[in-house]
Structure formats: C-alpha cells, structure tokens
Amino acid sequence: MNNPQYQAALDAVKTAQKIVIVTHVKPDGDAIGSALGLAWALQEMGKQVTVANDDIVPDYLQFLPGTHLFQRTLANAEWDVMISTDASDEPRTGQVGAYARAHSQTVINLDHHITNTLFGDIHLVVPAAVSATEIVFEWWQFAGHPLSKNTAMALLTGLVTDTIGFRVNSVTANTLRIAQVLMQAGASLTEITARTLDTRPYRVVDLWKHALPSVMLEDGVIQGTVQLTDVSQAGLDDVTDGGLVSFLNQVNEAMVAVVFKEQPEQKVEISLRSKPGFNVSDVAFALGGGGHKQAAGATVNGTLDEVKAKVLPLLKDAVAAGKLDIV
Ligand code: AMP
Ligand code: MN
Ligand code: MN
C-alpha cells in the first residue's frame, strides 16, 4: 500500500466529525474486529462514530469490547465519511451499507479481498494483507496513532480468525510481527484463539450429525450439504455450516472443500476452502461471490441439485489447475 492512499484516508477522517463504519453481512471475526478496531481508534481521536450491520454480532465475538456499538439499522442521519471494511463489493455491506453510502460525503473502501470491486472514493485495498485488521493496523501505524488495548484486541481477532490461527500460506514473518505488537498492547492471543477458533456450541455438532452423511470425495473435491431441515432440526435459526468446510478441507485426499448450504427461496450459499497451491477465489468470483485463494464463497440461484451441477465441474477444474504447495 502506498502512503498517498493512507494519507488521503487520514486527511478525510481528520477533517470529519461524523463517521459511519460498515462491514459485510453475516460478519466474521475480521469483519467485527476491523470495524471495532476502527471505531475505538476513531473515538479516541474524538470522532462521533456510528457502527452498523444488518446482522447481529455472533455470540463467539461478544467478548470483544464495544460490540454494543453495533446498530442493526440506519435512518435520519448524514456522515462526513463512511468506511467499509472487509467487504469486497457494495451488496456485501447490506442495507446499512447502501444507506450509509447514500448519506456520506466520502467513502473509504478498506479491504483485503483479491476480488474487491474498488467501489468508493479512497481505496485502502491490499490483497496481500492476511486480514482487513492488518490494513487497519498499518494505517494506524502510518498515522502514529497509539494502540489502546481495545483496539489491539479487535485487530488481533481479525488476524487470528482470517488466518485460522496463523495457518494459511499468506502468513509471513510480518504477520507475526504485527501480532507481537498487538500482544504488547495488551491483546491476549490465548483468549482470542480459545474464544474464536476453539469453540462450538453443541447445536453445531448436532448439525454436523445431520450433514456428515452427505459428504463425498471425488477428483480431489470434498463436498458436503446442509439442508434447511438439518438447520432447523439442530435448533439453529441461521443457515450455517458451523465450520464444517474447514474440517473437510483437512482431509488429506482433498485439495478443495465445498459445503452447499440450502437457503430459502431456491438459493444456495456455498463455502469454499482449498489447500495451499489451489485457488477457489476465481470460482467464487465467477459465481457472483468473492474471497481469497484459500477461502471464498458465493450465493447462487437454483436448487441444491442445479447449483451442484454448476459448481462441482468448476471446482474439479480448480483442482486440475493447481499443485499442492506445502514446503
Ligand atoms: P465463508 O465460507 O462464509 O467463511 O467465507 C469465506 C470467504 O469468502 C470470506 O473471506 C468471505 O468474505 C468470502 N465470501 C463468502 N461469501 C461471499 C459472497 N457472497 N460474496 C463475496 N465474498 C464472499
Ligand atoms: Mn470477513
Ligand atoms: Mn477478512
């Protein structure tokens, strides 16, 4: 990232009084972490900050200071600056994103997805960053802003969750250096790892009991299916795979893992993961979604059978095009 973009973004927030922060729907650790890391630091700069998401903050992220700041709706307000974080395109920011864009003077697009569509006025888009929180960190370092414990906890959470505990191959020595600085600022790696990665309600295991019989391995692609009935029988109210796709990606013989999640109204949400050396982001982007080489997703119109018939050949091509890259 070149300094002029950081400087332009800094100038925009310095002259602003009111700032709204949005991130992607169904927020994960990096979405919540980057939004809260921005919110705390901007509040410490004396700004009036609004944070919003269409969806609730998941239970496993409620330990982060400031989750109460999130609003589910926006109305009757204007802002000087909107910051969108960890969202590769405008629809990903949901209804609050659309409202914030229409009522803000300047839009800063802060993201690390290789599939970012470069919407907005100022682009802090760094595909090499392991998480959006890494970009927030670099921006605050550039600004010379001190790191409070609250900001550090939020930023380390994005780093830990998007790298699955520093395990994806985009992690570098610099990633660990950033983690070290965040720990020195008071963030606990043990607490964040325990609360975000090593935790799962029994309902999710119950969902897996229903979903695991659907698992199949063919031509290096491992697939699983979560039907709407699986979700309701497990007592869950939101369509999720509860991390099943990451579990399937651990299978030695699989280079690509996919979970098909049935949605109401003939739609299917797909979650994709791959081993190092295999790229699933191009497939996700071609399907109208986005993501990273090793973790991507999309929502596709059609029944489960129709979507599988469309997606599985693309994933088999992705297996054929890659080569396992574990050194
Ligand atoms: P998930 O499988 O939901 O954990 O998503 C994995 C990655 O894919 C994350 O980096 C998401 O931001 C990205 N992703 C998932 N669904 C979509 C979508 N519909 N559009 C753009 N990116 C997506
Ligand atoms: Mn995310
Ligand atoms: Mn992210």
Tab-separated table of C-alpha atoms and ligand atoms in Angstrom:
chain	number	residue	atom	x	y	z
A	1	MET	CA	0.000	0.000	0.000
A	2	ASN	CA	1.463	3.347	-0.942
A	3	ASN	CA	1.454	6.195	1.512
A	4	PRO	CA	-0.685	8.641	-0.548
A	5	GLN	CA	-3.740	6.423	-0.051
A	6	TYR	CA	-3.152	6.189	3.713
A	7	GLN	CA	-2.599	9.946	3.790
A	8	ALA	CA	-5.776	10.668	1.785
A	9	ALA	CA	-7.789	8.424	4.094
A	10	LEU	CA	-6.209	10.043	7.159
A	11	ASP	CA	-6.969	13.551	5.852
A	12	ALA	CA	-10.576	12.501	5.264
A	13	VAL	CA	-11.094	11.211	8.816
A	14	LYS	CA	-9.147	14.084	10.413
A	15	THR	CA	-11.427	16.703	8.868
A	16	ALA	CA	-14.560	14.618	9.535
A	17	GLN	CA	-16.747	14.909	12.601
A	18	LYS	CA	-19.215	12.118	11.936
A	19	ILE	CA	-18.018	8.761	10.636
A	20	VAL	CA	-20.034	5.628	9.876
A	21	ILE	CA	-18.390	2.196	9.730
A	22	VAL	CA	-19.938	-0.779	7.934
A	23	THR	CA	-18.677	-4.261	7.117
A	24	HIS	CA	-20.023	-7.384	5.421
A	25	VAL	CA	-23.293	-9.123	6.276
A	26	LYS	CA	-23.026	-12.294	8.365
A	27	PRO	CA	-19.928	-10.772	9.949
A	28	ASP	CA	-16.934	-12.907	10.924
A	29	GLY	CA	-14.018	-12.162	13.264
A	30	ASP	CA	-12.217	-9.968	10.756
A	31	ALA	CA	-15.375	-8.012	9.898
A	32	ILE	CA	-16.210	-7.282	13.549
A	33	GLY	CA	-12.549	-6.885	14.521
A	34	SER	CA	-11.718	-4.394	11.776
A	35	ALA	CA	-14.932	-2.392	12.357
A	36	LEU	CA	-14.283	-2.206	16.123
A	37	GLY	CA	-10.565	-1.518	15.659
A	38	LEU	CA	-11.536	1.471	13.521
A	39	ALA	CA	-14.339	2.527	15.874
A	40	TRP	CA	-12.175	2.557	19.027
A	41	ALA	CA	-9.299	4.429	17.414
A	42	LEU	CA	-11.586	6.998	15.754
A	43	GLN	CA	-13.445	7.561	19.032
A	44	GLU	CA	-10.085	8.068	20.734
A	45	MET	CA	-9.421	10.747	18.070
A	46	GLY	CA	-12.613	12.489	19.237
A	47	LYS	CA	-14.810	11.486	16.310
A	48	GLN	CA	-18.507	10.740	16.527
A	49	VAL	CA	-18.677	7.148	15.331
A	50	THR	CA	-21.612	5.017	14.164
A	51	VAL	CA	-21.114	1.271	13.545
A	52	ALA	CA	-23.761	-0.781	11.780
A	53	ASN	CA	-24.510	-4.222	10.372
A	54	ASP	CA	-27.751	-5.810	9.129
A	55	ASP	CA	-26.928	-8.921	11.167
A	56	ILE	CA	-26.197	-9.416	14.852
A	57	VAL	CA	-22.684	-9.860	16.213
A	58	PRO	CA	-22.256	-13.647	16.634
A	59	ASP	CA	-22.088	-14.956	20.217
A	60	TYR	CA	-18.454	-16.069	19.926
A	61	LEU	CA	-17.378	-12.471	19.199
A	62	GLN	CA	-19.360	-10.846	22.025
A	63	PHE	CA	-16.259	-10.869	24.262
A	64	LEU	CA	-14.784	-8.011	22.230
A	65	PRO	CA	-15.160	-4.613	23.886
A	66	GLY	CA	-17.613	-2.412	22.002
A	67	THR	CA	-19.924	-4.931	20.331
A	68	HIS	CA	-22.844	-2.996	21.891
A	69	LEU	CA	-21.976	-0.152	19.495
A	70	PHE	CA	-23.393	-2.082	16.521
A	71	GLN	CA	-26.750	-0.851	15.215
A	72	ARG	CA	-28.943	-3.068	13.026
A	73	THR	CA	-30.473	-0.162	11.060
A	74	LEU	CA	-29.559	3.360	9.985
A	75	ALA	CA	-32.019	6.225	9.475
A	76	ASN	CA	-32.259	10.012	9.500
A	77	ALA	CA	-28.536	10.661	9.575
A	78	GLU	CA	-25.715	12.111	7.465
A	79	TRP	CA	-21.988	11.463	7.802
A	80	ASP	CA	-18.800	13.109	6.559
A	81	VAL	CA	-17.055	9.792	5.967
A	82	MET	CA	-18.153	6.194	5.556
A	83	ILE	CA	-15.614	3.385	5.985
A	84	SER	CA	-16.451	-0.008	4.523
A	85	THR	CA	-14.229	-2.747	5.881
A	86	ASP	CA	-13.639	-6.410	4.882
A	87	ALA	CA	-16.333	-6.186	2.157
A	88	SER	CA	-15.340	-6.983	-1.435
A	89	ASP	CA	-18.364	-5.360	-3.058
A	90	GLU	CA	-21.214	-2.991	-2.228
A	91	PRO	CA	-24.041	-5.560	-1.894
A	92	ARG	CA	-21.936	-7.363	0.768
A	93	THR	CA	-22.443	-4.355	3.075
A	94	GLY	CA	-26.207	-4.931	3.118
A	95	GLN	CA	-28.935	-2.372	3.692
A	96	VAL	CA	-26.951	-0.357	6.223
A	97	GLY	CA	-24.141	-0.097	3.664
A	98	ALA	CA	-26.498	1.205	0.981
A	99	TYR	CA	-27.942	3.774	3.402
A	100	ALA	CA	-24.518	4.893	4.648
A	101	ARG	CA	-23.192	5.318	1.087
A	102	ALA	CA	-26.168	7.449	0.114
A	103	HIS	CA	-25.699	9.692	3.168
A	104	SER	CA	-21.908	10.140	3.326
A	105	GLN	CA	-19.663	12.655	1.578
A	106	THR	CA	-16.641	10.376	1.158
A	107	VAL	CA	-16.414	6.577	1.062
A	108	ILE	CA	-13.240	4.788	2.180
A	109	ASN	CA	-13.044	1.180	0.954
A	110	LEU	CA	-10.686	-0.770	3.264
A	111	ASP	CA	-10.355	-4.408	2.266
A	112	HIS	CA	-8.025	-7.312	1.507
A	113	HIS	CA	-10.119	-9.417	-0.884
A	114	ILE	CA	-8.414	-10.109	-4.202
A	115	THR	CA	-11.910	-9.809	-5.717
A	116	ASN	CA	-12.562	-6.243	-4.420
A	117	THR	CA	-14.518	-4.203	-6.980
A	118	LEU	CA	-12.825	-0.919	-5.924
A	119	PHE	CA	-16.060	0.899	-5.085
A	120	GLY	CA	-15.856	4.161	-3.133
A	121	ASP	CA	-13.567	7.202	-3.283
A	122	ILE	CA	-10.424	6.216	-1.358
A	123	HIS	CA	-9.092	2.675	-1.666
A	124	LEU	CA	-7.130	1.021	1.127
A	125	VAL	CA	-7.276	-2.314	-0.695
A	126	VAL	CA	-4.323	-4.630	-0.041
A	127	PRO	CA	-4.865	-8.193	-1.327
A	128	ALA	CA	-1.564	-9.323	0.228
A	129	ALA	CA	-2.845	-8.441	3.711
A	130	VAL	CA	-3.953	-11.522	5.654
A	131	SER	CA	-6.888	-9.646	7.182
A	132	ALA	CA	-8.652	-6.300	6.995
A	133	THR	CA	-7.375	-5.720	10.533
A	134	GLU	CA	-3.794	-5.876	9.200
A	135	ILE	CA	-4.617	-2.885	6.962
A	136	VAL	CA	-6.220	-1.020	9.884
A	137	PHE	CA	-3.034	-1.730	11.874
A	138	GLU	CA	-0.767	-0.411	9.086
A	139	TRP	CA	-2.969	2.655	8.700
A	140	TRP	CA	-2.837	3.490	12.445
A	141	GLN	CA	0.944	2.937	12.434
A	142	PHE	CA	1.204	5.343	9.468
A	143	ALA	CA	-0.950	7.828	11.398
A	144	GLY	CA	1.208	7.454	14.515
A	145	HIS	CA	-1.945	6.588	16.476
A	146	PRO	CA	-1.307	4.828	19.826
A	147	LEU	CA	-2.851	1.357	20.130
A	148	SER	CA	-5.270	1.001	23.035
A	149	LYS	CA	-5.950	-2.461	24.464
A	150	ASN	CA	-9.479	-2.375	22.999
A	151	THR	CA	-8.154	-1.613	19.516
A	152	ALA	CA	-5.410	-4.247	19.834
A	153	MET	CA	-7.906	-6.973	20.875
A	154	ALA	CA	-10.134	-6.172	17.918
A	155	LEU	CA	-7.252	-6.163	15.443
A	156	LEU	CA	-5.652	-9.375	16.715
A	157	THR	CA	-9.046	-11.093	16.448
A	158	GLY	CA	-9.181	-10.418	12.698
A	159	LEU	CA	-5.616	-11.625	12.284
A	160	VAL	CA	-6.288	-14.869	14.188
A	161	THR	CA	-9.635	-15.707	12.587
A	162	ASP	CA	-8.808	-14.961	8.930
A	163	THR	CA	-5.533	-16.914	9.149
A	164	ILE	CA	-7.191	-19.753	11.136
A	165	GLY	CA	-4.575	-19.286	13.844
A	166	PHE	CA	-1.684	-18.198	11.567
A	167	ARG	CA	-2.011	-21.306	9.410
A	168	VAL	CA	-2.807	-20.097	5.862
A	169	ASN	CA	0.076	-19.643	3.456
A	170	SER	CA	-0.373	-15.869	3.177
A	171	VAL	CA	1.036	-15.596	6.727
A	172	THR	CA	4.515	-14.060	6.750
A	173	ALA	CA	7.056	-13.068	9.371
A	174	ASN	CA	5.484	-9.604	9.193
A	175	THR	CA	2.108	-11.061	10.228
A	176	LEU	CA	3.726	-12.424	13.372
A	177	ARG	CA	5.483	-9.104	13.994
A	178	ILE	CA	2.090	-7.349	13.899
A	179	ALA	CA	0.648	-9.969	16.267
A	180	GLN	CA	3.570	-9.327	18.616
A	181	VAL	CA	2.913	-5.563	18.663
A	182	LEU	CA	-0.805	-6.194	19.324
A	183	MET	CA	0.038	-8.566	22.189
A	184	GLN	CA	2.424	-5.974	23.623
A	185	ALA	CA	-0.523	-3.529	23.511
A	186	GLY	CA	-2.474	-5.906	25.758
A	187	ALA	CA	-4.341	-8.320	23.454
A	188	SER	CA	-4.348	-11.952	24.646
A	189	LEU	CA	-3.644	-14.462	21.878
A	190	THR	CA	-4.731	-17.331	24.136
A	191	GLU	CA	-8.085	-15.733	24.891
A	192	ILE	CA	-8.775	-14.782	21.276
A	193	THR	CA	-7.836	-18.234	19.962
A	194	ALA	CA	-9.927	-20.003	22.607
A	195	ARG	CA	-12.969	-17.805	22.052
A	196	THR	CA	-12.945	-17.710	18.256
A	197	LEU	CA	-11.343	-20.890	16.912
A	198	ASP	CA	-11.621	-23.495	19.649
A	199	THR	CA	-15.300	-23.109	20.449
A	200	ARG	CA	-18.503	-24.602	19.105
A	201	PRO	CA	-21.992	-24.922	20.588
A	202	TYR	CA	-23.447	-28.441	20.763
A	203	ARG	CA	-26.114	-27.366	18.244
A	204	VAL	CA	-23.372	-27.148	15.622
A	205	VAL	CA	-22.166	-30.698	16.347
A	206	ASP	CA	-25.815	-31.750	16.076
A	207	LEU	CA	-25.959	-30.039	12.665
A	208	TRP	CA	-22.850	-31.973	11.595
A	209	LYS	CA	-24.571	-35.228	12.630
A	210	HIS	CA	-27.220	-34.443	10.026
A	211	ALA	CA	-24.837	-33.118	7.384
A	212	LEU	CA	-21.939	-35.638	7.528
A	213	PRO	CA	-23.773	-38.474	5.706
A	214	SER	CA	-23.841	-36.180	2.648
A	215	VAL	CA	-20.040	-35.931	2.497
A	216	MET	CA	-18.404	-37.250	-0.686
A	217	LEU	CA	-14.874	-37.138	-2.115
A	218	GLU	CA	-14.361	-37.155	-5.875
A	219	ASP	CA	-11.434	-35.988	-8.031
A	220	GLY	CA	-9.814	-34.072	-5.174
A	221	VAL	CA	-13.028	-32.214	-4.300
A	222	ILE	CA	-14.684	-32.996	-0.976
A	223	GLN	CA	-18.279	-31.825	-0.663
A	224	GLY	CA	-20.941	-31.650	1.996
A	225	THR	CA	-24.526	-30.431	2.021
A	226	VAL	CA	-26.514	-28.622	4.689
A	227	GLN	CA	-30.242	-28.736	4.054
A	228	LEU	CA	-32.725	-26.327	5.608
A	229	THR	CA	-34.188	-29.256	7.554
A	230	ASP	CA	-30.731	-30.038	9.022
A	231	VAL	CA	-30.512	-26.475	10.313
A	232	SER	CA	-33.962	-26.481	11.894
A	233	GLN	CA	-33.571	-29.999	13.371
A	234	ALA	CA	-30.353	-28.858	15.053
A	235	GLY	CA	-32.233	-25.938	16.596
A	236	LEU	CA	-30.290	-23.301	14.685
A	237	ASP	CA	-32.104	-20.353	13.162
A	238	ASP	CA	-29.485	-19.157	10.685
A	239	VAL	CA	-28.157	-21.099	7.707
A	240	THR	CA	-24.588	-22.087	8.571
A	241	ASP	CA	-22.181	-24.990	8.230
A	242	GLY	CA	-20.622	-24.273	11.638
A	243	GLY	CA	-17.115	-24.526	10.192
A	244	LEU	CA	-17.722	-27.912	8.532
A	245	VAL	CA	-15.978	-26.721	5.353
A	246	SER	CA	-12.703	-26.117	7.216
A	247	PHE	CA	-12.941	-29.554	8.810
A	248	LEU	CA	-13.479	-31.164	5.378
A	249	ASN	CA	-10.505	-29.241	3.989
A	250	GLN	CA	-8.292	-31.102	6.477
A	251	VAL	CA	-8.939	-34.369	4.621
A	252	ASN	CA	-5.597	-35.409	3.083
A	253	GLU	CA	-7.003	-36.545	-0.243
A	254	ALA	CA	-8.994	-33.316	-0.795
A	255	MET	CA	-7.449	-30.264	-2.455
A	256	VAL	CA	-10.712	-28.294	-2.480
A	257	ALA	CA	-13.598	-28.427	0.001
A	258	VAL	CA	-17.111	-27.136	-0.561
A	259	VAL	CA	-20.251	-27.024	1.549
A	260	PHE	CA	-23.567	-26.337	-0.157
A	261	LYS	CA	-25.986	-24.601	2.199
A	262	GLU	CA	-29.608	-24.583	1.143
A	263	GLN	CA	-31.256	-21.183	1.566
A	264	PRO	CA	-34.942	-20.288	1.410
A	265	GLU	CA	-36.294	-19.174	-1.998
A	266	GLN	CA	-34.225	-21.522	-4.185
A	267	LYS	CA	-30.825	-20.141	-3.353
A	268	VAL	CA	-27.709	-21.951	-2.224
A	269	GLU	CA	-24.867	-20.428	-0.253
A	270	ILE	CA	-21.517	-22.059	-0.926
A	271	SER	CA	-18.421	-22.017	1.261
A	272	LEU	CA	-15.116	-22.916	-0.360
A	273	ARG	CA	-11.709	-23.794	1.087
A	274	SER	CA	-8.536	-25.116	-0.529
A	275	LYS	CA	-5.105	-26.429	0.267
A	276	PRO	CA	-2.143	-24.109	-0.442
A	277	GLY	CA	-1.500	-24.036	-4.199
A	278	PHE	CA	-5.183	-24.317	-5.138
A	279	ASN	CA	-7.307	-21.243	-5.892
A	280	VAL	CA	-11.032	-21.090	-5.133
A	281	SER	CA	-11.463	-17.297	-5.337
A	282	ASP	CA	-11.773	-17.252	-9.144
A	283	VAL	CA	-14.597	-19.791	-8.998
A	284	ALA	CA	-16.370	-17.783	-6.272
A	285	PHE	CA	-15.993	-14.562	-8.254
A	286	ALA	CA	-17.315	-16.207	-11.434
A	287	LEU	CA	-20.378	-17.252	-9.407
A	288	GLY	CA	-21.006	-13.675	-8.236
A	289	GLY	CA	-19.242	-14.008	-4.884
A	290	GLY	CA	-15.676	-13.430	-3.791
A	291	GLY	CA	-12.983	-14.205	-1.280
A	292	HIS	CA	-9.382	-15.318	-1.122
A	293	LYS	CA	-7.394	-18.066	-2.854
A	294	GLN	CA	-7.886	-20.480	0.046
A	295	ALA	CA	-11.264	-19.299	1.412
A	296	ALA	CA	-14.106	-17.948	-0.671
A	297	GLY	CA	-17.862	-18.078	-1.059
A	298	ALA	CA	-20.904	-17.076	-3.055
A	299	THR	CA	-24.677	-17.274	-3.079
A	300	VAL	CA	-26.030	-18.923	-6.230
A	301	ASN	CA	-29.611	-19.085	-7.505
A	302	GLY	CA	-31.113	-22.543	-8.035
A	303	THR	CA	-31.949	-25.766	-6.242
A	304	LEU	CA	-29.243	-27.784	-4.480
A	305	ASP	CA	-29.008	-30.186	-7.460
A	306	GLU	CA	-28.807	-27.359	-10.006
A	307	VAL	CA	-26.140	-25.492	-8.086
A	308	LYS	CA	-24.060	-28.632	-7.516
A	309	ALA	CA	-24.199	-29.447	-11.249
A	310	LYS	CA	-22.907	-25.968	-11.986
A	311	VAL	CA	-20.257	-25.636	-9.281
A	312	LEU	CA	-18.617	-29.081	-8.984
A	313	PRO	CA	-17.093	-29.092	-12.523
A	314	LEU	CA	-15.591	-25.646	-11.839
A	315	LEU	CA	-14.029	-26.942	-8.621
A	316	LYS	CA	-12.631	-30.029	-10.365
A	317	ASP	CA	-11.040	-27.659	-12.903
A	318	ALA	CA	-9.545	-25.682	-9.998
A	319	VAL	CA	-8.037	-28.930	-8.648
A	320	ALA	CA	-6.603	-29.770	-12.085
A	321	ALA	CA	-5.131	-26.257	-12.425
A	322	GLY	CA	-3.327	-26.298	-9.054
A	323	LYS	CA	-0.395	-28.029	-7.426
A	324	LEU	CA	-0.020	-28.687	-3.721
A	325	ASP	CA	2.332	-26.045	-2.365
A	326	ILE	CA	3.423	-27.072	1.109
A	327	VAL	CA	7.111	-26.500	1.695
B	1	AMP	P1	-17.188	-18.262	4.476
B	1	AMP	O1	-17.096	-19.573	3.801
B	1	AMP	O2	-18.578	-17.739	4.571
B	1	AMP	O3	-16.435	-18.242	5.776
B	1	AMP	O4	-16.440	-17.217	3.526
B	1	AMP	C1	-15.092	-17.389	3.180
B	1	AMP	C2	-14.573	-16.160	2.463
B	1	AMP	O5	-15.327	-15.900	1.278
B	1	AMP	C3	-14.638	-14.887	3.278
B	1	AMP	O6	-13.421	-14.181	3.051
B	1	AMP	C4	-15.784	-14.128	2.711
B	1	AMP	O7	-15.563	-12.757	2.818
B	1	AMP	C5	-15.851	-14.597	1.276
B	1	AMP	N1	-17.255	-14.681	0.827
B	1	AMP	C6	-18.177	-15.566	1.252
B	1	AMP	N2	-19.367	-15.359	0.646
B	1	AMP	C7	-19.203	-14.298	-0.181
B	1	AMP	C8	-20.043	-13.583	-1.092
B	1	AMP	N3	-21.339	-13.901	-1.263
B	1	AMP	N4	-19.519	-12.535	-1.765
B	1	AMP	C9	-18.216	-12.189	-1.591
B	1	AMP	N5	-17.376	-12.843	-0.771
B	1	AMP	C10	-17.836	-13.873	-0.076
B	2	MN	MN	-14.771	-11.438	6.570
B	3	MN	MN	-11.210	-10.636	6.020
